[in-house]
Amino acid sequence: MCGFVGCFDLSSGSAPIAEGLKEELRAQVLEMSKKIRHRGPDWSGVYTGDNAILSHERLSIVDPLSGKQPLVSDDEKIILAANGEIYNHKEIRAKFEGTYKFRTGSDCEVIIPLYKKYRESGDFTKMIEELSGIFAFALYDSENDVYLIARDEIGVIPLYQGWDKAGRYYVASELKALEGDCQTIEEFPNGHYFYSKDEKPNRWYKREWETFDAVKNAPKATDEKGDVINPSVIEKVRNGLETAVKAQLMSDVPYGVLLSGGLDSSIIAAVTQKYSKKRVETDSKEAAWWPQLHSFAVGLEGSPDLIAAQKAADYIGTVHHEVHFTIQEALDALPDVIYHIETYDITTVRASTPMYLLARVIKSMGIKMVLSGEGSDELFGGYLYFHKAPNAQEFHEELVRKMSKLHLYDCLRANKSLMAWGVEGRVPFLDKDFIDIAMGLNPSDKMNIKLDGSSTPSTGLGTPRQRMEKWILRKAFEDLLPESICWRQKEQFSDGVGYSWIDTLKKMTEEKVSDAEFARRENRFPVNPPKTKEEYYYREIYSRLFPSDSAARCVPHEAGVACSTAKALEWDAAWKNMDEPSGRAIAGVHDKAY
């Protein structure tokens, strides 16, 4: 994972940028690129062409010695700056054996011959569908003076676009690289590509499961009582996720796992442990370069996550590390956190702060890549508010909405909090093939249905029995985890690190922001006025760092409860006037509800 900045000026047709201006733009792009060097502390590279400049900051995970970027094609006519990982690069390389001469061992170089294959037809949707991974890239074809920009299906990798006062087009891995130089800044849409001959980005990622009709008749794993009638559905979930984890273990540097002690991170840690003794790049024929798997947990002293994570680590057999932080340390870090995550969204700031502190410790130990459990709650309905879903259609449509917004919240948090210290985060739950498996399940198998007394699945809840959130995922991996972890109630990360963290933030911001200031919030912040004093406090910090209205508009601004979308507020009348992202807001479901 890395960072890049691209500047393109094709407005003058075939005429190249004047030499004097080109030098000015090159110097400007290099300054912009320096702002994101934390994403790529291992190497810097720049390409300067007639109408394009690409600067790249590299974090070397695969092929550290020869994979410097920007990458250049075998005929030296195509230049590529990429951020992310292409997990199926070896399979793609094999397809071009004898027709393209690879110059590096970089997994991202396969994008170049794929582009060559599809540029004549212009079928870039088909081209990008061949990639399995997390990515954002900017490709410049100097022979035809065109560019192709693309972003992965979910938006795991951040990407922004902007235009300066002269109309030149820029892309960058983080917003901060564009702020101050571009008049207009937007997030580049996930699951889209932009070809310079087109007027706007095109959507390449489309799936049948986006509609309820496509999944309502899918095979069921359980009957109405909750009894298993089709174990092959559960096995498909198990096999699909294990395949995704194994594919994402390709690495030429030390890696670890994030382990909060919740279901999702524990599953990823347990499956990773199965494959960590061998190098997956050589089909398990070669011993791993770093055979001991290290796991990391963060929290306040005695927090729920730290206790659960230690139990999970002991059972799985990882070399476990607890990282303790104090509330004051976290409060002191808030401005730096907001600078790196580039948002004032409440739940993202709350959760990003401990993750930011954790990432610094991970990097200090020489770990450059970690696997994480992000995405599971959006695939399986893991947030506690899903208990209130009125029917299968509402449940599934909310999942689709949540998946479409992941790039604004959890993916943004995980990527930018870790990359602030040059640590790459990988998310096996969001593997493209596994997403199709999980989202293609019959929604009734994911719902938190009430079970009558005759059914006997393990739920951890007693009688009358109610199937727990993410029941099918728990069932698929219950043999790999201790029962107390497998059937642990969903705990949002910002809650699990210690309840007093959120409680302190709410109390502190209530005191720091006066009633008079809050009453004038629409005058102070006409774009997305803060809805609470806590949000106002974060917005003040954000506006000092990113003063433009364009930057403010890049941040999501939606009411919700326990991480729900605004639409799901219709499920419970008690939520009508609520706007609290903590899972403890779900009275009657969370054990520690407010």
CSV table of N, CA and C in Angstrom, one decimal, residues 134-244:
chain,number,residue,atom,x,y,z
A,134,ILE,N,-7.4,-4.9,-3.5
A,134,ILE,CA,-7.8,-3.6,-3.1
A,134,ILE,C,-6.8,-2.6,-3.8
A,135,PHE,N,-7.4,-1.6,-4.4
A,135,PHE,CA,-6.5,-0.8,-5.3
A,135,PHE,C,-7.1,0.6,-5.6
A,136,ALA,N,-6.2,1.5,-5.9
A,136,ALA,CA,-6.6,2.7,-6.6
A,136,ALA,C,-5.4,3.0,-7.5
A,137,PHE,N,-5.6,3.4,-8.8
A,137,PHE,CA,-4.4,3.6,-9.6
A,137,PHE,C,-4.7,4.7,-10.7
A,138,ALA,N,-3.6,5.3,-11.1
A,138,ALA,CA,-3.6,6.3,-12.2
A,138,ALA,C,-2.6,5.8,-13.2
A,139,LEU,N,-3.1,5.6,-14.4
A,139,LEU,CA,-2.3,5.1,-15.6
A,139,LEU,C,-2.3,6.1,-16.7
A,140,TYR,N,-1.2,6.4,-17.2
A,140,TYR,CA,-1.0,7.4,-18.3
A,140,TYR,C,-0.4,6.6,-19.5
A,141,ASP,N,-1.2,6.7,-20.6
A,141,ASP,CA,-0.7,6.2,-21.9
A,141,ASP,C,-0.1,7.3,-22.7
A,142,SER,N,1.2,7.4,-22.7
A,142,SER,CA,1.9,8.6,-23.3
A,142,SER,C,1.8,8.5,-24.8
A,143,GLU,N,1.7,7.3,-25.4
A,143,GLU,CA,1.6,7.2,-26.9
A,143,GLU,C,0.2,7.8,-27.4
A,144,ASN,N,-0.8,7.6,-26.6
A,144,ASN,CA,-2.2,8.0,-27.1
A,144,ASN,C,-2.6,9.3,-26.3
A,145,ASP,N,-1.8,9.7,-25.3
A,145,ASP,CA,-2.1,10.9,-24.5
A,145,ASP,C,-3.4,10.8,-23.8
A,146,VAL,N,-3.6,9.7,-23.1
A,146,VAL,CA,-4.9,9.4,-22.4
A,146,VAL,C,-4.5,8.9,-21.0
A,147,TYR,N,-5.5,9.0,-20.1
A,147,TYR,CA,-5.2,8.4,-18.8
A,147,TYR,C,-6.4,7.6,-18.3
A,148,LEU,N,-6.2,6.6,-17.4
A,148,LEU,CA,-7.2,5.8,-16.8
A,148,LEU,C,-7.0,5.8,-15.3
A,149,ILE,N,-8.1,6.2,-14.6
A,149,ILE,CA,-8.1,6.2,-13.2
A,149,ILE,C,-9.1,5.2,-12.7
A,150,ALA,N,-8.8,4.4,-11.6
A,150,ALA,CA,-9.8,3.4,-11.2
A,150,ALA,C,-9.6,3.2,-9.7
A,151,ARG,N,-10.7,2.8,-9.1
A,151,ARG,CA,-10.7,2.5,-7.6
A,151,ARG,C,-11.5,1.2,-7.4
A,152,ASP,N,-11.0,0.4,-6.3
A,152,ASP,CA,-11.6,-0.9,-6.1
A,152,ASP,C,-13.1,-0.8,-5.7
A,153,GLU,N,-13.7,-2.0,-5.8
A,153,GLU,CA,-15.2,-2.1,-5.7
A,153,GLU,C,-15.8,-1.4,-4.5
A,154,ILE,N,-15.2,-1.6,-3.3
A,154,ILE,CA,-15.8,-1.2,-2.0
A,154,ILE,C,-15.2,0.2,-1.6
A,155,GLY,N,-14.0,0.5,-2.1
A,155,GLY,CA,-13.3,1.7,-1.7
A,155,GLY,C,-12.5,1.5,-0.5
A,156,VAL,N,-11.9,0.3,-0.4
A,156,VAL,CA,-10.9,0.1,0.7
A,156,VAL,C,-9.8,1.0,0.6
A,157,ILE,N,-9.3,1.3,-0.6
A,157,ILE,CA,-8.2,2.2,-0.8
A,157,ILE,C,-8.8,3.6,-1.1
A,158,PRO,N,-8.3,4.6,-0.4
A,158,PRO,CA,-8.9,6.0,-0.6
A,158,PRO,C,-8.4,6.6,-1.9
A,159,LEU,N,-9.2,7.5,-2.5
A,159,LEU,CA,-8.8,8.2,-3.7
A,159,LEU,C,-9.7,9.4,-3.8
A,160,TYR,N,-9.0,10.6,-4.1
A,160,TYR,CA,-9.7,11.8,-4.3
A,160,TYR,C,-9.3,12.5,-5.6
A,161,GLN,N,-10.2,13.3,-6.1
A,161,GLN,CA,-9.9,14.0,-7.4
A,161,GLN,C,-10.2,15.5,-7.2
A,162,GLY,N,-9.5,16.3,-8.0
A,162,GLY,CA,-9.7,17.8,-7.9
A,162,GLY,C,-9.3,18.5,-9.1
A,163,TRP,N,-9.7,19.7,-9.2
A,163,TRP,CA,-9.4,20.6,-10.3
A,163,TRP,C,-8.9,21.9,-9.9
A,164,ASP,N,-7.8,22.4,-10.5
A,164,ASP,CA,-7.2,23.7,-10.1
A,164,ASP,C,-7.8,24.8,-10.9
A,165,LYS,N,-7.4,26.0,-10.6
A,165,LYS,CA,-8.1,27.2,-11.3
A,165,LYS,C,-7.9,27.2,-12.8
A,166,ALA,N,-6.9,26.5,-13.3
A,166,ALA,CA,-6.7,26.4,-14.7
A,166,ALA,C,-7.4,25.3,-15.3
A,167,GLY,N,-8.1,24.5,-14.5
A,167,GLY,CA,-8.9,23.4,-15.1
A,167,GLY,C,-8.1,22.1,-15.1
A,168,ARG,N,-6.9,22.0,-14.7
A,168,ARG,CA,-6.1,20.8,-14.7
A,168,ARG,C,-6.7,19.8,-13.7
A,169,TYR,N,-6.6,18.5,-14.1
A,169,TYR,CA,-7.2,17.5,-13.3
A,169,TYR,C,-6.1,16.8,-12.4
A,170,TYR,N,-6.5,16.5,-11.1
A,170,TYR,CA,-5.6,15.9,-10.2
A,170,TYR,C,-6.3,14.7,-9.5
A,171,VAL,N,-5.5,13.7,-9.2
A,171,VAL,CA,-5.9,12.7,-8.3
A,171,VAL,C,-4.9,12.5,-7.2
A,172,ALA,N,-5.4,12.0,-6.0
A,172,ALA,CA,-4.4,11.8,-4.9
A,172,ALA,C,-5.0,10.8,-3.9
A,173,SER,N,-4.1,10.1,-3.2
A,173,SER,CA,-4.5,9.1,-2.3
A,173,SER,C,-5.2,9.7,-1.1
A,174,GLU,N,-4.9,10.9,-0.7
A,174,GLU,CA,-5.6,11.6,0.4
A,174,GLU,C,-5.9,13.0,0.1
A,175,LEU,N,-7.0,13.5,0.7
A,175,LEU,CA,-7.5,14.8,0.5
A,175,LEU,C,-6.5,15.9,0.7
A,176,LYS,N,-5.6,15.7,1.7
A,176,LYS,CA,-4.7,16.7,2.2
A,176,LYS,C,-3.7,17.1,1.0
A,177,ALA,N,-3.5,16.2,0.1
A,177,ALA,CA,-2.6,16.5,-1.0
A,177,ALA,C,-3.2,17.5,-1.9
A,178,LEU,N,-4.5,17.6,-2.0
A,178,LEU,CA,-5.2,18.5,-3.0
A,178,LEU,C,-5.6,19.8,-2.3
A,179,GLU,N,-5.8,19.8,-1.0
A,179,GLU,CA,-6.3,21.0,-0.3
A,179,GLU,C,-5.3,22.1,-0.5
A,180,GLY,N,-5.8,23.3,-0.9
A,180,GLY,CA,-4.9,24.4,-1.1
A,180,GLY,C,-4.5,24.6,-2.5
A,181,ASP,N,-4.4,23.5,-3.3
A,181,ASP,CA,-4.0,23.6,-4.7
A,181,ASP,C,-5.2,23.5,-5.7
A,182,CYS,N,-6.2,22.8,-5.2
A,182,CYS,CA,-7.4,22.5,-6.1
A,182,CYS,C,-8.6,23.4,-5.6
A,183,GLN,N,-9.3,24.0,-6.6
A,183,GLN,CA,-10.4,24.8,-6.2
A,183,GLN,C,-11.6,23.9,-5.8
A,184,THR,N,-11.7,22.7,-6.4
A,184,THR,CA,-12.8,21.8,-6.1
A,184,THR,C,-12.2,20.4,-5.8
A,185,ILE,N,-12.6,19.8,-4.8
A,185,ILE,CA,-12.2,18.5,-4.4
A,185,ILE,C,-13.4,17.6,-4.2
A,186,GLU,N,-13.3,16.3,-4.7
A,186,GLU,CA,-14.3,15.3,-4.5
A,186,GLU,C,-13.7,14.0,-4.2
A,187,GLU,N,-14.4,13.1,-3.5
A,187,GLU,CA,-13.9,11.7,-3.4
A,187,GLU,C,-14.2,11.1,-4.7
A,188,PHE,N,-13.2,10.3,-5.2
A,188,PHE,CA,-13.3,9.5,-6.4
A,188,PHE,C,-14.2,8.4,-6.1
A,189,PRO,N,-15.3,8.1,-6.8
A,189,PRO,CA,-16.3,7.1,-6.4
A,189,PRO,C,-15.7,5.7,-6.5
A,190,ASN,N,-16.0,4.9,-5.4
A,190,ASN,CA,-15.5,3.5,-5.4
A,190,ASN,C,-16.3,2.7,-6.5
A,191,GLY,N,-15.6,1.7,-6.9
A,191,GLY,CA,-16.2,0.8,-8.0
A,191,GLY,C,-16.4,1.5,-9.3
A,192,HIS,N,-15.6,2.6,-9.6
A,192,HIS,CA,-15.7,3.3,-10.8
A,192,HIS,C,-14.3,3.5,-11.5
A,193,TYR,N,-14.3,3.8,-12.8
A,193,TYR,CA,-13.1,4.2,-13.5
A,193,TYR,C,-13.4,5.4,-14.2
A,194,PHE,N,-12.3,6.2,-14.5
A,194,PHE,CA,-12.5,7.4,-15.3
A,194,PHE,C,-11.4,7.3,-16.5
A,195,TYR,N,-11.9,7.3,-17.7
A,195,TYR,CA,-11.1,7.3,-18.9
A,195,TYR,C,-11.2,8.7,-19.4
A,196,SER,N,-10.0,9.3,-19.8
A,196,SER,CA,-10.0,10.7,-20.1
A,196,SER,C,-10.8,11.0,-21.4
A,197,LYS,N,-11.1,10.1,-22.2
A,197,LYS,CA,-12.0,10.3,-23.3
A,197,LYS,C,-13.5,10.4,-23.0
A,198,ASP,N,-13.8,10.0,-21.8
A,198,ASP,CA,-15.2,10.1,-21.3
A,198,ASP,C,-15.4,11.4,-20.5
A,199,GLU,N,-16.7,11.7,-20.3
A,199,GLU,CA,-17.0,13.0,-19.6
A,199,GLU,C,-17.0,12.8,-18.1
A,200,LYS,N,-17.2,11.6,-17.6
A,200,LYS,CA,-17.3,11.4,-16.2
A,200,LYS,C,-16.9,10.0,-15.8
A,201,PRO,N,-16.7,9.7,-14.5
A,201,PRO,CA,-16.4,8.3,-14.2
A,201,PRO,C,-17.5,7.3,-14.5
A,202,ASN,N,-17.1,6.1,-14.8
A,202,ASN,CA,-18.1,5.1,-15.2
A,202,ASN,C,-18.1,4.0,-14.1
A,203,ARG,N,-19.2,3.5,-13.8
A,203,ARG,CA,-19.3,2.4,-12.8
A,203,ARG,C,-18.9,1.1,-13.4
A,204,TRP,N,-17.9,0.4,-12.8
A,204,TRP,CA,-17.6,-0.9,-13.3
A,204,TRP,C,-18.1,-2.0,-12.4
A,205,TYR,N,-18.4,-1.7,-11.2
A,205,TYR,CA,-18.7,-2.8,-10.2
A,205,TYR,C,-20.3,-2.8,-10.0
A,206,LYS,N,-20.9,-3.9,-10.6
A,206,LYS,CA,-22.3,-4.1,-10.4
A,206,LYS,C,-22.6,-5.5,-10.1
A,207,ARG,N,-23.6,-5.8,-9.2
A,207,ARG,CA,-23.9,-7.1,-8.8
A,207,ARG,C,-25.4,-7.4,-8.7
A,208,GLU,N,-25.8,-8.6,-9.0
A,208,GLU,CA,-27.2,-8.9,-8.9
A,208,GLU,C,-27.7,-8.8,-7.5
A,209,TRP,N,-26.9,-9.1,-6.5
A,209,TRP,CA,-27.4,-9.2,-5.1
A,209,TRP,C,-27.7,-7.8,-4.6
A,210,GLU,N,-27.5,-6.7,-5.4
A,210,GLU,CA,-27.9,-5.4,-5.0
A,210,GLU,C,-29.4,-5.3,-4.9
A,211,THR,N,-30.2,-6.2,-5.5
A,211,THR,CA,-31.6,-6.2,-5.4
A,211,THR,C,-32.1,-7.4,-4.6
A,212,PHE,N,-33.1,-7.2,-3.8
A,212,PHE,CA,-33.7,-8.2,-2.9
A,212,PHE,C,-34.2,-9.4,-3.7
A,213,ASP,N,-34.8,-9.1,-4.9
A,213,ASP,CA,-35.3,-10.2,-5.7
A,213,ASP,C,-34.3,-11.3,-6.1
A,214,ALA,N,-33.0,-10.8,-6.2
A,214,ALA,CA,-31.9,-11.7,-6.6
A,214,ALA,C,-31.6,-12.7,-5.5
A,215,VAL,N,-31.9,-12.4,-4.2
A,215,VAL,CA,-31.5,-13.3,-3.1
A,215,VAL,C,-32.6,-13.9,-2.3
A,216,LYS,N,-33.8,-13.4,-2.5
A,216,LYS,CA,-34.9,-13.8,-1.6
A,216,LYS,C,-35.2,-15.3,-1.7
A,217,ASN,N,-34.9,-15.9,-2.8
A,217,ASN,CA,-35.1,-17.4,-3.0
A,217,ASN,C,-33.8,-18.2,-2.9
A,218,ALA,N,-32.7,-17.6,-2.4
A,218,ALA,CA,-31.5,-18.3,-2.3
A,218,ALA,C,-31.6,-19.5,-1.3
A,219,PRO,N,-30.9,-20.6,-1.5
A,219,PRO,CA,-31.0,-21.7,-0.6
A,219,PRO,C,-30.8,-21.3,0.9
A,220,LYS,N,-31.6,-21.9,1.8
A,220,LYS,CA,-31.6,-21.5,3.2
A,220,LYS,C,-30.7,-22.5,3.9
A,221,ALA,N,-30.0,-22.0,4.9
A,221,ALA,CA,-29.2,-22.9,5.8
A,221,ALA,C,-30.0,-23.4,6.9
A,222,THR,N,-31.1,-22.7,7.3
A,222,THR,CA,-31.9,-23.0,8.5
A,222,THR,C,-33.4,-22.9,8.2
A,223,ASP,N,-34.2,-23.6,9.0
A,223,ASP,CA,-35.7,-23.5,8.8
A,223,ASP,C,-36.2,-22.4,9.7
A,224,GLU,N,-37.5,-22.2,9.8
A,224,GLU,CA,-38.1,-21.2,10.6
A,224,GLU,C,-37.8,-21.3,12.1
A,225,LYS,N,-37.5,-22.5,12.6
A,225,LYS,CA,-37.2,-22.8,14.0
A,225,LYS,C,-35.7,-22.5,14.3
A,226,GLY,N,-34.9,-22.3,13.2
A,226,GLY,CA,-33.5,-22.1,13.4
A,226,GLY,C,-32.7,-23.3,13.3
A,227,ASP,N,-33.3,-24.4,13.0
A,227,ASP,CA,-32.5,-25.7,12.9
A,227,ASP,C,-31.8,-25.8,11.5
A,228,VAL,N,-30.6,-26.3,11.5
A,228,VAL,CA,-29.8,-26.4,10.3
A,228,VAL,C,-30.4,-27.5,9.4
A,229,ILE,N,-30.7,-27.1,8.2
A,229,ILE,CA,-31.3,-28.0,7.2
A,229,ILE,C,-30.4,-28.2,6.0
A,230,ASN,N,-29.4,-27.2,5.8
A,230,ASN,CA,-28.5,-27.2,4.7
A,230,ASN,C,-27.1,-26.8,5.1
A,231,PRO,N,-26.4,-27.7,5.6
A,231,PRO,CA,-25.0,-27.3,6.1
A,231,PRO,C,-24.1,-26.9,5.0
A,232,SER,N,-24.4,-27.2,3.8
A,232,SER,CA,-23.5,-26.8,2.7
A,232,SER,C,-23.4,-25.2,2.5
A,233,VAL,N,-24.5,-24.6,2.9
A,233,VAL,CA,-24.5,-23.1,2.9
A,233,VAL,C,-23.5,-22.5,3.9
A,234,ILE,N,-23.5,-23.1,5.1
A,234,ILE,CA,-22.5,-22.7,6.1
A,234,ILE,C,-21.1,-23.1,5.7
A,235,GLU,N,-20.9,-24.2,5.1
A,235,GLU,CA,-19.6,-24.6,4.6
A,235,GLU,C,-19.1,-23.7,3.5
A,236,LYS,N,-20.0,-23.2,2.7
A,236,LYS,CA,-19.6,-22.2,1.6
A,236,LYS,C,-19.1,-20.9,2.2
A,237,VAL,N,-19.7,-20.5,3.3
A,237,VAL,CA,-19.2,-19.3,4.0
A,237,VAL,C,-17.8,-19.6,4.6
A,238,ARG,N,-17.6,-20.7,5.2
A,238,ARG,CA,-16.3,-21.1,5.8
A,238,ARG,C,-15.2,-21.2,4.7
A,239,ASN,N,-15.5,-21.9,3.7
A,239,ASN,CA,-14.5,-22.1,2.6
A,239,ASN,C,-14.1,-20.8,1.9
A,240,GLY,N,-15.2,-20.0,1.7
A,240,GLY,CA,-14.9,-18.7,1.0
A,240,GLY,C,-14.1,-17.8,1.7
A,241,LEU,N,-14.3,-17.7,3.0
A,241,LEU,CA,-13.5,-16.7,3.8
A,241,LEU,C,-12.0,-17.3,4.0
A,242,GLU,N,-11.9,-18.6,4.2
A,242,GLU,CA,-10.5,-19.1,4.3
A,242,GLU,C,-9.7,-18.9,3.0
A,243,THR,N,-10.4,-19.1,1.9
A,243,THR,CA,-9.7,-18.8,0.6
A,243,THR,C,-9.3,-17.4,0.5
A,244,ALA,N,-10.1,-16.4,1.0
A,244,ALA,CA,-9.8,-15.0,0.9
A,244,ALA,C,-8.6,-14.7,1.8
